[in-house]
Every structure is written in structure tokens, then in C-alpha cells.
């Protein structure tokens, strides 16, 4: 089975190419932003298309009702007067009707012998076909011509021997139909559609016409169909407009989205580059820190809870920069874990512990120091070899160095188990650090070669405060004892917590209640004089 580390190696390699990463980040965000912009644009276009259709439809309907109203009035008036035939009086009558009504373009009299119109000899409208709609009183002709001349009739109404028509211009002046668009009158329950304006359209527009939905606007892939209810149930008006092709209809602001998102993508790329370079510079700074000895080790004493006797300490690394500022291990340890520099740090801590406290450890054989291991330390047998060499050199027994492993360090359990077992066989104690924050179950722990659990500070914090989770710590403690594991509570800050833990059978603890992390000298003093270090936070002292 390939090791996790081997699988991640190419990925890690990849992260060492900041330019590539920055370009990828920029590309990814460009794609995302552009997709969002296009989505937004389409949405906007849809909305404006619908709004436009609605407005057009309403204007048409208004105008049509006005036009029909005037045509009916005109033809009624002609029908009511006594004149018939094509005399000069009739001519005058026709002219008068056309003059009185704004929307009547032509008024005509037609019978078997004669035909005359208000427009004189110029033109007499003569329908070429039977009426499109034959009502009880009126006959209707729709779109009587398709010639482009706007003066030609679009609608014609007949009653008796009289015909009145309106010009197409009277319909098109309220709204311009988009090229290829049509206004249709739909008859016979939706089965027949006659264009009033514009070219004939494929009819019906959908297989299930009239569409069951009551929405006025129907959006088809290639056209918009807008249905208008009319006062008469016999016919419906339908406006059909081809959909605009995309890029040409974007309004001004939306055009800005595209260069805008490209610009933003560049900014993202630049930020990623900065971040990587900052990390890189931190990496090289850390390298320098290791060389120049800017790293220090502090010791947080660990106590037996009942007797308040110090039994050992946890070694905690500190980075004090030349300007005196301290960088938290929470910042540089994860980085060092990524770059592999953590191996050097672990070795440094181990070496420093033995240099600084070798003598103290030799003089106090019950005393131990706990050293934190990172995931990669657990994945290799290296640390066992390093500690064996250093322990021999300083004549300290392996039992006096314990190793803390977090659950995150157990990615490849088979390898971890093997290496931890080697450490234990050599005489070291192995502790699970931050227990409860990872994915390790207690049952799973049973299969690991460990001696002790460190209950994470989060669970200790909850003790005595949060009724809901204060039950977790006692639960972990009881199960740990069932598995014959020792328990250390970390982050004890109050006497109440110490008492509670003690009553639950926890033997050991560390935390600000007892002591902050202190220098080697202070720790040695604490041991030799048996003095308790408390109160003031002194972990910042060199
Ligand atoms: P950790 O191993 O869980 O260490 C305990 C952290 O809790 C330490 O923070 C310690 O100063 C802090 N602490 C102890 N008692 C209390 C308390 O009562 N209250 C509060 N609020 N905090 C308390 P520190 O030293 O900042 O270390 C942070 C983490 O950095 C450590 O967590 C450990 O994961 C990592 N680390 C530190 N030194 C090393 C090292 O030498 N090697 C490795 N691999 N990791 C280290
Ligand atoms: Ca620890
Ligand atoms: Ca911890």
C-alpha cells in the first residue's frame, strides 16, 4: 500500500511553485467570476426582455382597443346614414368619417356595381379574401397586406357595404416590433393565428398550446411569446419576438462585469502570490532562526494533583526574534510541519532539553520531560535514533523522556504503531496529546502502544462551566482508566477544576493554576527548592 506521505509528495512539490499556484488561483477565480457575471447578465437580460415584452404588450392592447373602437364608430356612422352608391355626397361622407377619426385611414363603400373611397381614385381597398373573423355585426380582416408601406391597411372592419381600415403605422407607432417579431390574433381556441403585424409565425408555438400555465410570458429557447387577454373571449392577442442574441444586448453596466472580473481575478492571483511569498519568507526566516539560535525551549511543569508535587514538564518551543518579539508556536509549527523543518525543530528541542536539564534529570531519576512530536516524526523511525544518541551522550534514561503525539500524527496507523512501539520498547513513555479533538476513538486507542492520555484544554475549560459538555471529561477519564491508561489534564486554570479532576481519579495535571511555561533555570529551581511557581505569567521571560 503506498504511504500517504508518498501520495502527498507531488502535491507538496506543486506548492513550491508560487507562480503556478497564483496563476491557477487567478484562473479559477476568473472562471468563477465570469460564470457569475454571465449568469447575472443572462438573468438581467431575461428580466429586461420580459419587462419589455410586458410593456409592448400593454401598449399594443391599449392602442388596439382604441383603434377598434374608432373603426366600429366610423363604420356604424356610415351604416346609419341613408346614402348608398358612389356619388359625390358619398365621397364627402367617407372623407368626413376619415377626417373625424384619427385612426381611420381609409373609409370605403363597395357594392356589386361600384367602389369608392375617401382617398378618391387613388385607391380603393378591396379585400382579397373573405373576412378572417365574421362576427354577428362586423367582419374583420387582419393584416390585409404584407407590403412594407406603413400606410397600408393593417386592420379592416366591415359592416354592410362599408369598409374602414387603419394603417399599419397606427399600430407600429406605439411600439416598434423587433425584426422578425409579430403581433398575432389567435382564434378558434388557439388553433389559428393570423398576423396583424409582422410575418406569419409557426403556429402553435408549443405542442401543448394553449400552455396550461397562466403566465403571460412564455420563454422558448428561440423566442418569447406574450399572451394578452382581450375583452372578448373569442380571440386572444399574442406577441412573438425572437430572442436577442446574447452579446449584443448587454447593457452598459454589464459590459463592465467582464473586465471587472478579470481584474479581480488578477488581484486574487496577486494576493495568493503575496501569501505564498510571505510563507516562503517565513520559511527562510525560520531556517535562519534555527541557525542563529533564536529558538528557545520553555518548560511547563506537570504536577501530581493530590500532592501538588512536580513530576516533570512539557517542553514548549518559543521563537524570540532579534527584535525581541515572540512568534507563537501555533503560527510557525504548522508551517514547519508543511515544509518538513519540524524535524530540525524536534531534534533541536530534544537536544536543548538534554543540554539544559541533563544534570537535573540525572539527579532526579523520577523526573521526566515531555517532548511534542509532529506527524512526520511519528512516520519515521528517525526520532528513536536521535534520542538514543542524545540520551547516551547525556547519560539520561529513556524513561525520563516522554513523547506527545497528537491524533493528527496517526494518519498512517500501521507505520505510526510500529514507530511508537519502537519508542516504547526503548523505554520512552508515549502520550496522546489533545485527546478528544481528533477522530481517535477510545476503542481504537486500545490498539495503539500508548501509556497516557492528555485531555485537551477544551474539555477542562468546560468543567464546572458548561453543564452540557462538562460530562465529556469524566466520561473520557473513566474509559481511559478502563483501558489502563494514565490521564493528564492540561490547561487547568482554577482550583475548582483541579478538585473536580482529582475527584474523578485524574492523577496529573498542568496549567496556569500551577505554573506557566518557565525557563530551564526556573524549572530547575522549582525542582531543587520544591518551590511552586504561580501567579505571574513568566513564560515570556528568556
Ligand atoms: P500543546 O502541546 O497542546 O501545548 C499546550 C499549550 O497550552 C501550550 O501553548 C501552553 O502554553 C498552553 N497552556 C498550558 N497551560 C495552559 C493554561 O492553563 N491555559 C491556557 N490558556 N493555555 C495553557 P504553546 O506553548 O503556545 O504551544 C502551542 C502548541 O504548539 C502546542 O500545543 C503544540 O501543539 C505546539 N508546540 C509547542 N512546542 C512544540 C514543539 O516543540 N514541537 C511541536 N511539534 N509542537 C510544539
Ligand atoms: Ca503537547
Ligand atoms: Ca495539548
XYZ file of C-alpha atoms in Angstrom, residues 177-183 197-199 201 240-242:
14
model
C -41.738 45.327 -33.173
C -38.284 43.768 -33.116
C -37.162 42.444 -36.516
C -38.837 39.127 -37.099
C -41.449 39.815 -34.407
C -45.191 39.595 -34.978
C -48.459 40.567 -33.427
C -48.253 42.920 -37.938
C -45.101 41.184 -38.967
C -44.529 37.864 -40.690
C -45.145 32.537 -37.334
C -43.978 36.906 -30.593
C -40.421 38.213 -30.567
C -37.262 36.336 -31.461
